Every structure is written in C-alpha cells, then in structure tokens.
XYZ file of N, CA and C in Angstrom:
864
model
N 1.145 -21.330 -15.612
C 0.241 -20.679 -16.609
C 0.254 -19.271 -16.568
N 1.013 -18.507 -17.273
C 1.286 -17.218 -17.103
C 0.047 -16.231 -17.471
N -0.736 -16.625 -18.339
C -1.867 -15.708 -18.796
C -3.013 -15.790 -17.614
N -3.311 -14.578 -17.085
C -4.437 -14.607 -16.043
C -5.748 -15.122 -16.344
N -6.258 -14.756 -17.538
C -7.515 -15.175 -18.038
C -7.571 -16.654 -18.255
N -6.445 -17.244 -18.889
C -6.295 -18.641 -19.198
C -6.369 -19.348 -17.942
N -5.627 -18.881 -16.851
C -5.583 -19.616 -15.565
C -6.885 -19.678 -14.939
N -7.614 -18.583 -15.071
C -9.017 -18.548 -14.467
C -9.887 -19.602 -15.189
N -9.830 -19.638 -16.538
C -10.598 -20.435 -17.201
C -10.166 -22.094 -16.776
N -8.980 -22.339 -16.578
C -8.556 -23.606 -16.114
C -9.120 -23.844 -14.797
N -9.275 -22.852 -13.823
C -9.901 -23.020 -12.514
C -11.480 -23.344 -12.496
N -12.125 -22.604 -13.488
C -13.566 -22.754 -13.539
C -13.823 -24.208 -14.202
N -13.004 -24.674 -15.016
C -13.151 -25.992 -15.635
C -12.670 -27.035 -14.653
N -12.230 -26.683 -13.584
C -11.802 -27.809 -12.534
C -10.541 -28.497 -12.944
N -9.642 -27.841 -13.857
C -8.480 -28.495 -14.255
C -7.344 -28.086 -13.254
N -7.587 -26.952 -12.698
C -6.716 -26.551 -11.431
C -7.521 -26.226 -10.317
N -7.137 -26.191 -8.995
C -7.940 -26.002 -7.791
C -7.733 -24.746 -7.149
N -6.844 -23.986 -7.492
C -6.643 -22.604 -6.726
C -5.719 -21.839 -7.549
N -6.252 -20.456 -7.330
C -5.283 -19.340 -7.944
C -5.412 -18.058 -7.106
N -4.363 -17.413 -7.129
C -4.618 -15.922 -6.501
C -5.188 -15.041 -7.733
N -6.109 -14.263 -7.290
C -6.879 -13.525 -8.303
C -6.187 -12.133 -8.389
N -5.750 -11.795 -9.719
C -5.313 -10.467 -9.992
C -6.362 -9.505 -10.085
N -6.024 -8.284 -9.781
C -7.098 -7.265 -9.684
C -7.897 -7.030 -11.091
N -7.348 -7.357 -12.078
C -7.852 -7.168 -13.441
C -9.265 -8.273 -13.548
N -9.224 -9.229 -12.627
C -10.335 -10.216 -12.759
C -11.280 -9.841 -11.586
N -11.188 -8.901 -10.879
C -12.114 -8.533 -9.789
C -13.483 -8.391 -10.382
N -13.562 -7.370 -11.510
C -14.970 -7.134 -12.061
C -15.615 -8.488 -12.505
N -14.811 -9.463 -13.044
C -15.499 -10.658 -13.343
C -16.025 -11.606 -12.470
N -15.185 -11.532 -11.210
C -15.569 -12.480 -10.130
C -16.398 -11.936 -9.021
N -16.408 -10.526 -8.754
C -17.121 -10.135 -7.652
C -18.223 -9.110 -8.117
N -19.337 -9.187 -7.262
C -20.257 -8.030 -7.258
C -19.511 -6.732 -6.700
N -20.379 -5.604 -6.961
C -19.818 -4.387 -6.369
C -19.503 -4.333 -4.978
N -20.092 -5.124 -4.268
C -19.929 -5.060 -2.848
C -18.708 -5.992 -2.398
N -18.165 -6.569 -3.319
C -17.018 -7.530 -3.142
C -17.374 -9.023 -2.821
N -18.601 -9.343 -2.847
C -19.066 -10.703 -2.674
C -18.767 -11.498 -3.956
N -18.557 -12.866 -3.761
C -18.434 -13.652 -5.005
C -19.771 -13.768 -5.655
N -19.577 -13.579 -7.019
C -20.866 -13.752 -7.978
C -21.482 -15.064 -7.665
N -22.784 -15.145 -7.729
C -23.629 -16.186 -7.445
C -23.259 -17.472 -8.353
N -22.810 -17.239 -9.581
C -22.518 -18.341 -10.470
C -21.269 -19.241 -9.974
N -20.420 -18.501 -9.232
C -19.227 -19.062 -8.668
C -19.344 -19.670 -7.242
N -20.367 -19.374 -6.527
C -20.688 -19.741 -5.097
C -20.614 -21.175 -4.844
N -21.203 -21.889 -5.810
C -21.405 -23.362 -5.605
C -20.186 -24.277 -5.520
N -19.233 -23.797 -6.252
C -18.064 -24.458 -6.512
C -16.819 -24.093 -6.016
N -16.874 -22.732 -5.428
C -15.516 -22.111 -5.155
C -15.644 -21.263 -3.795
N -14.451 -21.108 -3.104
C -14.435 -20.352 -2.057
C -13.484 -19.218 -2.144
N -13.519 -18.205 -1.532
C -12.674 -16.942 -1.527
C -11.881 -16.983 -0.191
N -10.553 -16.658 -0.280
C -9.815 -16.622 0.894
C -8.997 -15.283 0.818
N -9.432 -14.208 1.502
C -8.699 -12.877 1.625
C -7.672 -13.107 2.621
N -6.346 -12.670 2.329
C -5.089 -12.937 3.124
C -4.502 -11.513 3.261
N -4.421 -11.188 4.586
C -3.518 -9.842 4.973
C -2.284 -10.128 4.752
N -1.499 -9.642 3.848
C 0.025 -9.607 3.765
C 0.639 -8.319 4.052
N 2.026 -8.423 4.181
C 2.688 -7.172 4.443
C 3.186 -6.492 3.319
N 2.264 -5.582 2.727
C 2.713 -4.952 1.504
C 2.299 -3.509 1.513
N 2.575 -2.461 0.789
C 2.227 -1.244 0.856
C 1.996 -0.614 -0.471
N 1.076 0.401 -0.708
C 0.933 1.043 -1.917
C 0.893 2.468 -1.474
N 1.611 3.434 -2.203
C 1.769 4.672 -1.754
C 2.089 5.656 -2.836
N 1.825 7.048 -2.585
C 2.401 8.045 -3.275
C 3.805 8.653 -2.582
N 4.936 8.437 -3.235
C 6.150 8.827 -2.672
C 6.289 10.292 -3.064
N 7.025 11.002 -2.184
C 7.284 12.462 -2.302
C 8.861 12.766 -2.291
N 9.312 13.468 -3.248
C 10.798 13.879 -3.331
C 10.735 15.091 -2.482
N 11.325 14.970 -1.191
C 11.346 16.088 -0.281
C 12.194 17.223 -0.802
N 13.201 17.087 -1.753
C 14.004 18.129 -2.299
C 13.273 18.889 -3.305
N 12.226 18.322 -3.971
C 11.469 18.948 -4.933
C 10.047 19.478 -4.400
N 9.624 18.808 -3.517
C 8.349 19.376 -2.838
C 8.821 19.560 -1.409
N 9.314 20.748 -1.165
C 9.852 21.146 0.145
C 8.817 21.670 1.184
N 7.708 22.131 0.702
C 6.647 22.796 1.554
C 5.928 21.649 2.456
N 6.173 21.639 3.710
C 5.562 20.624 4.633
C 4.131 20.838 4.696
N 3.573 22.042 4.567
C 2.128 22.305 4.583
C 1.497 21.605 3.363
N 2.115 21.779 2.268
C 1.601 21.186 1.100
C 1.453 19.643 1.126
N 2.531 19.088 1.620
C 2.576 17.613 1.757
C 1.510 17.095 2.803
N 1.276 17.928 3.826
C 0.390 17.589 4.766
C -1.005 17.546 4.236
N -1.170 18.561 3.386
C -2.466 18.780 2.614
C -2.809 17.705 1.801
N -1.695 16.974 1.128
C -1.936 15.809 0.307
C -2.256 14.543 1.212
N -1.527 14.510 2.253
C -1.797 13.408 3.382
C -3.182 13.338 3.878
N -3.821 14.531 4.213
C -5.084 14.486 4.757
C -6.213 14.597 3.737
N -5.750 15.005 2.566
C -6.860 15.114 1.386
C -6.970 13.761 0.734
N -6.199 12.781 0.788
C -6.295 11.384 0.145
C -7.289 10.655 0.915
N -8.222 10.306 0.032
C -9.527 9.343 0.716
C -8.998 8.037 0.175
N -8.232 7.358 1.158
C -7.815 6.129 0.931
C -8.909 4.977 0.884
N -9.855 5.179 1.678
C -10.989 4.098 1.720
C -11.639 4.213 0.400
N -11.782 5.398 -0.317
C -12.430 5.244 -1.620
C -11.562 4.416 -2.582
N -10.271 4.555 -2.426
C -9.368 3.789 -3.387
C -9.592 2.204 -3.117
N -9.466 1.918 -1.875
C -9.894 0.503 -1.493
C -11.133 0.033 -2.121
N -12.123 0.752 -2.040
C -13.474 0.364 -2.553
C -13.547 0.357 -3.966
N -12.975 1.184 -4.588
C -13.112 1.352 -6.062
C -12.112 0.395 -6.749
N -10.920 0.288 -6.361
C -9.907 -0.539 -7.021
C -9.952 -1.860 -6.602
N -10.065 -2.191 -5.284
C -9.912 -3.533 -4.622
C -11.323 -4.143 -4.340
N -12.398 -3.517 -4.519
C -13.713 -4.033 -4.034
C -13.750 -4.365 -2.670
N -12.993 -3.614 -1.798
C -12.974 -3.706 -0.429
C -11.805 -4.569 0.166
N -11.026 -5.247 -0.821
C -10.000 -6.027 -0.274
C -8.730 -5.399 -0.057
N -8.770 -4.550 1.004
C -7.594 -3.759 1.352
C -7.804 -3.112 2.518
N -6.644 -2.561 3.298
C -6.740 -1.966 4.570
C -6.117 -0.574 4.492
N -6.719 0.461 4.840
C -6.251 1.767 4.870
C -5.061 1.996 5.782
N -3.877 2.572 5.379
C -2.786 2.673 6.208
C -2.361 4.191 6.107
N -1.623 4.681 7.200
C -1.281 6.002 7.342
C 0.412 6.167 7.244
N 0.976 5.037 7.453
C 2.281 5.101 7.512
C 2.890 3.827 6.926
N 4.279 3.593 6.943
C 4.860 2.673 6.257
C 4.771 1.151 6.816
N 4.529 1.275 8.245
C 4.481 -0.163 8.898
C 3.200 -0.727 8.765
N 3.006 -1.928 8.305
C 1.495 -2.423 8.366
C 1.041 -2.752 9.705
N -0.336 -2.380 10.051
C -0.843 -2.793 11.321
C -0.648 -4.328 11.620
N -0.353 -4.636 12.811
C -0.289 -5.945 13.168
C 1.099 -6.515 13.078
N 2.009 -5.850 12.483
C 3.297 -6.535 12.262
C 4.004 -6.587 13.560
N 4.163 -7.764 14.030
C 4.813 -7.925 15.362
C 3.986 -7.204 16.470
N 2.594 -7.199 16.401
C 1.754 -6.460 17.249
C 1.910 -5.038 17.229
N 2.338 -4.504 16.083
C 2.435 -3.057 15.841
C 1.081 -2.359 15.790
N 0.994 -1.305 16.618
C -0.221 -0.359 16.496
C 0.271 1.012 16.124
N -0.283 1.424 14.897
C 0.126 2.841 14.455
C -0.480 3.876 15.295
N -0.044 4.917 15.487
C -0.408 6.140 16.277
C -1.119 7.162 15.470
N -1.742 6.955 14.195
C -2.330 7.967 13.494
C -3.792 8.142 13.760
N -4.276 9.251 13.740
C -5.700 9.524 13.939
C -6.134 10.489 12.628
N -7.359 10.517 12.284
C -7.912 11.407 11.275
C -7.118 11.508 10.078
N -6.803 10.270 9.588
C -5.958 10.156 8.399
C -6.655 10.857 7.212
N -7.867 10.740 6.924
C -8.654 11.448 6.062
C -9.237 12.564 6.573
N -8.881 13.845 6.365
C -9.630 14.902 6.873
C -9.571 16.079 5.893
N -10.469 16.203 4.942
C -10.373 17.355 3.977
C -10.480 18.714 4.478
N -11.059 18.863 5.699
C -10.971 20.225 6.182
C -9.553 20.576 6.703
N -9.012 19.635 7.243
C -7.642 19.953 7.750
C -6.692 19.960 6.499
N -6.906 19.190 5.473
C -6.135 19.344 4.368
C -6.174 20.759 3.641
N -7.460 21.432 3.728
C -7.552 22.731 3.202
C -6.918 23.681 4.024
N -6.942 23.451 5.427
C -6.163 24.438 6.251
C -4.757 24.277 5.968
N -4.251 23.133 5.935
C -2.813 23.088 5.637
C -2.357 23.676 4.297
N -3.156 23.534 3.269
C -2.984 24.323 2.061
C -2.966 25.670 2.021
N -3.792 26.210 2.932
C -3.774 27.734 3.181
C -2.483 28.136 3.859
N -1.985 27.280 4.627
C -0.704 27.603 5.273
C 0.555 27.527 4.383
N 0.289 26.885 3.274
C 1.354 26.593 2.405
C 1.712 27.770 1.371
N 2.786 27.598 0.656
C 3.185 28.596 -0.333
C 2.694 28.140 -1.937
N 1.834 27.160 -1.778
C 1.342 26.581 -3.157
C 0.738 27.657 -4.076
N 1.247 27.685 -5.190
C 0.674 28.800 -6.065
C -0.162 28.338 -7.227
N -0.639 27.071 -7.114
C -1.607 26.567 -8.103
C -0.725 25.683 -9.438
N 0.391 25.836 -9.411
C 1.190 25.122 -10.504
C 0.946 23.565 -10.341
N 0.951 22.830 -11.464
C 0.736 21.373 -11.455
C 2.023 20.809 -10.885
N 1.669 19.642 -10.231
C 2.682 18.940 -9.595
C 2.745 17.577 -10.391
N 3.744 17.059 -10.906
C 3.867 15.900 -11.614
C 3.779 14.565 -10.773
N 3.050 13.662 -11.074
C 2.995 12.306 -10.433
C 3.237 11.243 -11.523
N 4.392 10.630 -11.248
C 4.658 9.485 -12.124
C 3.944 8.251 -11.737
N 3.281 7.607 -12.808
C 2.437 6.348 -12.739
C 2.976 5.476 -13.793
N 2.821 4.182 -13.480
C 3.179 3.006 -14.388
C 2.172 2.066 -14.647
N 2.449 0.891 -15.248
C 1.359 -0.057 -15.586
C 1.231 -1.204 -14.676
N 1.750 -1.135 -13.525
C 1.798 -2.343 -12.536
C 0.894 -1.880 -11.247
N 0.217 -2.714 -10.565
C -0.282 -2.567 -9.194
C -1.361 -1.410 -9.163
N -2.113 -1.356 -10.183
C -3.159 -0.387 -10.157
C -2.612 1.001 -10.253
N -1.470 1.192 -10.596
C -0.856 2.587 -10.433
C -1.736 3.724 -11.095
N -2.083 3.416 -12.367
C -2.906 4.318 -13.056
C -4.154 4.669 -12.346
N -4.907 3.718 -11.894
C -6.168 4.113 -11.242
C -5.751 4.765 -10.007
N -4.904 4.420 -9.300
C -4.482 5.162 -7.941
C -4.287 6.712 -8.301
N -3.411 6.866 -9.434
C -3.112 8.153 -9.854
C -4.399 8.998 -10.263
N -5.307 8.423 -10.986
C -6.532 9.032 -11.499
C -7.349 9.534 -10.195
N -7.455 8.631 -9.255
C -8.315 8.872 -8.070
C -7.626 9.978 -7.224
N -6.326 9.817 -7.002
C -5.509 10.862 -6.293
C -5.559 12.275 -6.940
N -5.526 12.324 -8.206
C -5.549 13.503 -8.941
C -6.936 14.157 -8.805
N -7.870 13.406 -8.748
C -9.406 14.040 -8.539
C -9.518 14.507 -6.999
N -8.883 13.677 -6.110
C -9.081 13.999 -4.754
C -8.282 15.247 -4.507
N -7.237 15.449 -5.063
C -6.348 16.641 -4.718
C -6.898 17.772 -5.445
N -7.545 17.646 -6.630
C -8.222 18.700 -7.313
C -9.295 19.257 -6.377
N -9.976 18.337 -5.643
C -11.119 18.625 -4.849
C -10.683 19.694 -3.649
N -9.413 19.613 -3.211
C -9.008 20.495 -2.233
C -8.095 21.687 -2.663
N -7.892 21.636 -4.024
C -7.209 22.812 -4.585
C -5.791 22.422 -5.073
N -5.390 21.276 -5.291
C -3.962 21.013 -5.552
C -4.048 20.373 -7.091
N -3.479 20.960 -8.053
C -3.401 20.383 -9.381
C -2.221 19.329 -9.474
N -2.824 18.199 -10.069
C -1.704 17.083 -10.265
C -1.793 16.703 -11.631
N -0.603 16.591 -12.229
C -0.310 16.113 -13.690
C 0.157 14.660 -13.644
N -0.585 13.856 -14.281
C -0.124 12.518 -14.170
C 0.738 12.159 -15.547
N 1.927 11.598 -15.190
C 2.952 11.296 -16.303
C 3.178 9.828 -16.231
N 2.766 9.086 -17.469
C 2.756 7.577 -17.392
C 4.008 7.164 -18.047
N 4.985 6.332 -17.307
C 6.119 5.721 -17.857
C 6.032 4.377 -17.709
N 6.988 3.507 -18.236
C 7.091 1.971 -17.926
C 7.693 1.926 -16.412
N 7.436 0.871 -15.868
C 7.802 0.709 -14.322
C 9.249 0.942 -14.111
N 10.304 0.336 -14.960
C 11.539 0.587 -14.764
C 11.993 2.028 -14.803
N 11.425 2.900 -15.810
C 11.658 4.066 -15.843
C 11.330 4.890 -14.624
N 10.197 4.625 -14.131
C 9.734 5.173 -12.797
C 10.824 5.051 -11.701
N 11.201 3.776 -11.642
C 12.251 3.365 -10.568
C 13.540 4.154 -10.886
N 13.927 4.321 -12.106
C 15.233 5.164 -12.465
C 14.988 6.469 -11.980
N 13.872 7.064 -12.185
C 13.656 8.555 -11.806
C 13.733 8.685 -10.346
N 13.070 7.801 -9.694
C 13.038 7.696 -8.217
C 14.530 7.680 -7.591
N 15.275 6.844 -8.067
C 16.754 6.598 -7.624
C 17.440 7.903 -7.904
N 17.208 8.636 -9.092
C 17.985 9.841 -9.333
C 17.356 11.106 -8.664
N 16.234 11.016 -8.193
C 15.554 12.092 -7.524
C 14.961 13.011 -8.524
N 14.757 12.428 -9.704
C 14.135 13.262 -10.772
C 12.715 13.015 -10.995
N 11.995 13.345 -9.905
C 10.423 13.394 -9.775
C 9.978 14.106 -8.633
N 8.853 14.484 -8.628
C 8.036 15.177 -7.636
C 7.316 14.220 -6.853
N 6.443 13.520 -7.450
C 5.694 12.399 -6.745
C 5.808 11.245 -7.620
N 5.686 9.984 -7.077
C 5.654 8.706 -7.806
C 4.841 7.875 -7.115
N 4.024 7.098 -7.844
C 3.173 5.983 -7.436
C 4.082 4.782 -7.294
N 3.956 3.955 -6.127
C 4.906 2.955 -5.870
C 4.190 1.930 -5.109
N 4.745 0.695 -5.092
C 4.134 -0.370 -4.115
C 5.393 -1.218 -3.701
N 5.335 -1.957 -2.711
C 6.338 -2.977 -2.336
C 5.754 -4.011 -1.419
N 6.281 -5.173 -1.579
C 6.119 -6.388 -0.845
C 7.101 -6.226 0.369
N 6.691 -6.323 1.514
C 7.570 -6.124 2.686
C 8.222 -7.391 3.256
N 9.394 -7.521 3.158
C 10.138 -8.832 3.742
C 10.373 -8.943 5.207
N 10.273 -7.910 5.822
C 10.604 -7.672 7.224
C 9.269 -8.201 8.161
N 9.611 -8.726 9.267
C 8.560 -9.146 10.099
C 8.259 -8.359 11.344
N 9.113 -7.181 11.348
C 8.974 -6.342 12.504
C 9.365 -4.902 12.113
N 8.692 -3.936 12.657
C 8.713 -2.556 12.277
C 10.198 -1.841 12.211
N 11.004 -2.328 13.232
C 12.311 -1.714 13.443
C 13.223 -1.708 12.214
N 13.553 -2.844 11.599
C 14.315 -2.816 10.430
C 13.711 -2.155 9.098
N 12.300 -2.048 9.163
C 11.568 -1.436 8.026
C 11.843 0.083 8.141
N 11.561 0.515 9.348
C 11.807 2.032 9.670
C 13.411 2.477 9.192
N 14.159 1.727 9.671
C 15.568 2.072 9.472
C 15.943 2.071 8.084
N 15.414 1.069 7.305
C 15.698 0.999 5.828
C 15.170 2.182 4.987
N 13.839 2.525 5.377
C 13.105 3.583 4.729
C 13.504 4.976 5.018
N 13.838 5.265 6.237
C 14.006 6.702 6.751
C 15.327 7.160 7.343
N 16.399 6.365 7.381
C 17.627 6.827 7.877
C 18.396 7.366 6.757
N 19.135 8.555 7.193
C 19.932 9.199 6.205
C 20.689 8.300 5.374
N 21.501 7.328 5.979
C 22.331 6.403 5.301
C 21.832 5.545 4.306
N 20.364 5.573 4.214
C 19.738 4.781 3.179
C 19.300 5.600 1.828
N 19.686 6.770 1.872
C 19.428 7.693 0.685
C 20.448 7.301 -0.363
N 20.131 6.910 -1.673
C 18.628 7.214 -2.220
C 17.899 5.941 -2.221
N 18.468 4.815 -1.868
C 17.648 3.516 -1.955
C 17.868 2.809 -0.496
N 16.819 2.484 0.202
C 15.356 2.625 -0.405
C 14.673 3.955 0.128
N 15.675 4.879 0.756
C 14.939 6.045 1.075
C 14.881 7.056 0.026
N 13.852 6.672 -0.863
C 13.743 7.416 -2.071
C 13.213 8.775 -1.993
N 12.647 9.108 -0.820
C 12.029 10.477 -0.529
C 13.182 11.432 0.073
N 14.411 11.012 0.283
C 15.343 11.830 0.777
C 15.181 12.406 2.044
N 14.511 11.530 2.944
C 14.145 11.945 4.299
C 15.333 11.855 5.112
N 15.624 13.086 5.882
C 16.911 12.920 6.714
C 16.656 13.766 7.926
N 16.770 13.157 9.115
C 16.563 13.728 10.387
C 17.566 13.170 11.434
N 18.499 14.100 11.844
C 19.557 13.368 12.690
C 19.026 12.744 13.904
N 17.950 13.395 14.547
C 17.437 13.028 15.720
C 16.919 11.586 15.443
N 16.028 11.531 14.384
C 15.243 10.174 13.991
C 16.245 9.157 13.813
N 17.380 9.628 13.064
C 18.492 8.532 12.825
C 18.946 7.915 14.223
N 19.150 8.824 15.097
C 19.724 8.244 16.519
C 18.570 7.337 17.092
N 17.460 7.863 17.054
C 16.192 7.149 17.808
C 16.194 5.698 17.165
N 16.270 5.734 15.827
C 16.110 4.406 15.156
C 17.214 3.559 15.305
N 18.402 3.967 15.498
C 19.637 3.127 15.749
C 19.491 2.538 17.262
N 19.010 3.498 17.988
C 18.792 2.964 19.426
C 17.917 1.802 19.644
N 16.930 1.565 18.607
C 16.109 0.396 18.630
C 17.045 -0.908 18.632
N 18.095 -0.910 18.000
C 18.825 -2.077 17.768
C 19.320 -2.635 19.079
N 19.528 -1.775 20.148
C 20.094 -2.254 21.510
C 18.940 -2.605 22.344
N 17.675 -2.438 21.971
C 16.553 -2.714 22.993
C 16.342 -4.357 22.966
N 16.289 -4.825 24.111
C 16.022 -6.174 24.192
C 14.576 -6.492 24.501
N 13.920 -5.387 25.066
C 12.482 -5.530 25.415
C 11.732 -5.353 24.098
N 11.129 -6.452 23.572
C 10.523 -6.363 22.239
C 9.218 -5.415 22.216
N 8.387 -5.643 23.238
C 7.126 -4.749 23.343
C 7.566 -3.229 23.349
N 8.495 -2.969 24.137
C 9.054 -1.503 24.178
C 9.539 -0.984 22.789
N 10.278 -1.998 22.182
C 10.839 -1.665 20.890
C 9.784 -1.313 19.875
N 8.692 -2.183 19.766
C 7.648 -1.945 18.908
C 6.891 -0.658 19.309
N 6.576 -0.325 20.499
C 5.895 0.804 20.867
C 6.697 2.086 20.617
N 8.036 1.939 20.830
C 8.987 3.034 20.454
C 8.957 3.443 18.920
N 8.804 2.294 18.103
C 8.801 2.392 16.728
C 7.683 3.166 16.341
N 6.373 2.914 16.943
C 5.252 3.661 16.487
C 5.431 5.142 16.778
N 6.163 5.539 17.914
C 6.298 6.880 18.287
C 7.253 7.641 17.256
N 8.261 6.826 16.921
C 9.169 7.386 15.847
C 8.507 7.547 14.551
N 7.731 6.558 14.136
C 6.991 6.713 12.835
C 6.125 7.866 12.832
N 5.383 8.110 13.910
C 4.476 9.266 13.957
C 5.233 10.675 13.885
N 6.519 10.822 14.437
C 7.377 11.913 14.105
C 7.718 11.920 12.649
N 8.287 10.916 12.068
C 8.426 10.909 10.560
C 7.307 11.329 9.748
N 6.217 10.786 10.015
C 5.030 11.029 9.158
C 4.349 12.485 9.358
N 4.835 13.046 10.430
C 4.411 14.457 10.706
C 4.788 15.368 9.618
N 5.977 15.010 8.833
C 6.559 15.811 7.867
C 6.196 15.271 6.499
N 5.522 14.143 6.493
C 4.942 13.445 5.217
C 5.880 13.243 4.071
N 6.775 12.368 4.301
C 7.799 11.949 3.070
C 7.126 11.229 2.142
N 5.862 10.630 2.390
C 5.089 9.829 1.443
C 3.610 9.831 1.984
N 2.814 9.663 0.977
C 1.302 9.480 1.334
C 1.129 7.876 1.273
N 1.220 7.219 2.344
C 0.938 5.914 2.424
C -0.633 5.682 2.268
N -1.196 4.734 1.319
C -2.343 4.582 1.001
C -3.179 3.303 1.596
N -2.714 2.112 1.148
C -3.431 1.066 1.785
C -2.385 -0.195 1.506
N -2.711 -1.294 2.245
C -2.199 -2.711 1.936
C -3.207 -3.329 1.456
N -2.920 -4.094 0.222
C -3.840 -4.916 -0.399
C -3.930 -6.250 0.118
N -5.102 -6.824 0.261
C -5.161 -8.177 0.672
C -5.154 -9.073 -0.553
N -4.382 -10.047 -0.376
C -4.285 -11.073 -1.600
C -5.680 -11.897 -1.584
N -6.153 -12.097 -2.689
C -7.445 -12.880 -2.647
C -7.213 -14.123 -3.568
N -7.403 -15.330 -2.727
C -7.383 -16.662 -3.337
C -8.565 -17.135 -3.612
N -8.854 -17.711 -4.812
C -10.161 -18.550 -5.177
C -9.800 -19.902 -5.400
N -10.437 -20.711 -4.604
C -10.063 -22.184 -4.660
C -11.263 -23.005 -4.553
N -11.050 -24.273 -5.014
C -12.265 -25.332 -5.192
C -12.805 -25.569 -3.864
N -13.948 -25.833 -3.761
C -14.736 -26.149 -2.477
C -14.488 -27.607 -2.093
N -13.742 -28.468 -3.108
C -13.337 -29.814 -2.714
C -12.368 -29.630 -1.570
N -11.877 -28.428 -1.122
C -10.781 -28.346 -0.121
C -11.425 -27.356 0.899
N -10.714 -27.373 1.992
C -10.994 -26.558 3.129
C -9.741 -26.199 4.051
N -9.941 -25.269 4.908
C -8.873 -24.843 5.786
C -7.571 -24.545 5.065
N -7.743 -23.637 4.069
C -6.626 -23.101 3.411
C -5.799 -21.945 4.199
N -4.615 -22.178 4.664
C -3.957 -21.179 5.416
C -2.716 -20.594 4.627
N -2.737 -19.313 4.679
C -1.634 -18.512 4.126
C -0.999 -17.357 5.006
N 0.172 -17.342 5.225
C 0.636 -16.322 6.283
C 1.029 -15.054 5.624
N 1.272 -14.040 6.487
C 1.434 -12.742 6.007
C 2.485 -12.356 5.042
N 3.414 -13.257 4.829
C 4.469 -13.355 3.942
C 4.094 -14.072 2.639
N 2.853 -14.363 2.526
C 2.256 -15.038 1.334
C 2.780 -16.566 1.103
N 3.118 -17.180 2.219
C 3.493 -18.511 2.164
C 2.327 -19.476 2.412
N 1.992 -20.346 1.422
C 1.007 -21.227 1.396
C 1.343 -22.418 2.431
N 0.478 -22.699 3.337
C 0.718 -23.798 4.353
C -0.067 -25.039 3.926
N 0.188 -25.633 2.918
C -0.476 -26.670 2.261
C -0.680 -27.916 3.286
N 0.223 -28.022 4.234
C 0.156 -29.113 5.083
C -1.060 -29.088 5.957
N -1.534 -27.886 5.987
C -2.973 -27.738 6.840
C -4.148 -27.850 5.995
N -3.953 -27.954 4.760
C -5.312 -28.106 3.823
C -5.763 -29.497 3.868
N -7.169 -29.337 3.933
C -7.947 -30.644 4.148
C -8.946 -30.829 2.930
N -9.234 -32.067 2.713
C -10.405 -32.324 1.724
C -11.740 -32.118 2.389
N -12.584 -31.402 1.783
C -13.806 -31.175 2.179
C -14.710 -32.533 2.251
N -15.419 -32.755 3.346
C -16.109 -33.961 3.574
C -17.439 -34.005 2.570
C-alpha cells in the first residue's frame, strides 16, 4: 500500500497489523511530547528502533574554505531542537558520521551545541555577512531541517539562503561540487566505523561519497592502517580518534540519527527489529 494515509487507515481498521510511521503522520499519532495519543493506546503499541542512519548539512570545502566559519556552524546548530520539533523526540543527536553504538563505537565529541563558542569562532572567521546557499529538497524533512538551521545560524550571525530543488538535482550538484551547503541523509549499510570513515573521508573517494572534498594525507594513512588491525577494540577506539581529527575541520554538520517508529497491533508482542531495519518476525509472539 504505497499511500501513507491509506496504509494508516487500514491499520486503524485492523486490516493490517503493522506499519512504519512516516514523519508526516507524527502530528496525527503523537501528542507534543511524543507519546501515543490516547485514542490509539488501547489497540496499538509503538516500537522505536535505533537504526544506522544520518541526517546532515554537508559543506563543500572548496567553496566554504574558512574553517572558523564551519566551526561556527557546527557549534551553533541546536540538534536537540531539531529532534524535538521534527521527530517528536524520536531521534538521537550526533556530532559525527559514525552512529554511537556501531560495533561498540563511542564518539569523542563534547559540547556539540555551544552558541558562545560558535560566536567566538565566527569572530575568528573572515565571514563578511554574505548569504550562504543551502540546498534543500522534498525528502527526509530536508525543508524543515533547512528552516530550523537557517534560524539557528541567523541567531549567531550567519545568513543562510535556502534553495529548494528536487532530490536528484541536489545529488547532481553535490557530485559536481556545485553547492556551498546541502541537506542530505543516508541509511548506513556498514556495521563498523572503519569502512564508513574510509568511504566518506579518504581522498580516493572524492567526489562520491566524499562529497565535501575532504582531503588529508595523514588521515588517509591512518584510515588505511585500520585495515591491518586485528584487534577489533583498538580499531574502534582508533576510529573515534581519527573521526575527532576529521570533525575538527567540520566537513559537514552532522545533526541526528532518526529512530524508525513502528506502530503495531497489541494482538502481538515482542517485536524485534535490528539496527539495519531487519524485522525478526520469528521472535514475534501473539499477545495472551
């Protein structure tokens, strides 16, 4: 059933038993605090699922070369506000590309949202007040993200101009390097941080998927050295150290990872879904 509203109607009528809720239905299903509305509580259960995905503001390093300006954007982005306003709380703030918990990965970021530090970095920059273009599109709450980010940047003194295109046009401009900032999202297929960092940040991966044109010979060597490590714990720890170095120059403003929210009939219990969004129906049981 391709239409979200029709699929939801079928769920309420108990003609189907389960559906993943798109963000567009959150206002219909949830109260402002993210709890299920009372009229649905009797017959349905909500299952939030942490998956490996990322939503971000990408930066073309060739067009936005001022590292202090990029750091101002990093520290000035109130990610928690986005999670609450857009996702009703069903998301997790992130500071880098690797989702927390991936193969026991622990990011090394502190004070991700720090408006005072953002203003300090802006003073150190050569920013002259010109508008910076941010490409947005019609998928994955891109327009809402853009509007909130625009307001947050304005609060610290950075002018953002939103330019809305269709999704494929945004991808095309990203690949060509014909953008300053771009709103983007991705579902992550990797289960460990090393290949993710190698794909996103090594020079050899420019322009895809290293859309930001990040290039650092020392980082290239460190990432390649991870391939030869047999100690998995050390490899994951080293990945966090390398990512911290990468993010110190802010090739992108990573915002949050969204939780998938599944609404299903209370005729069932013990719904299990893993981080790669695989439904383990073998574990599903009928409610007594």
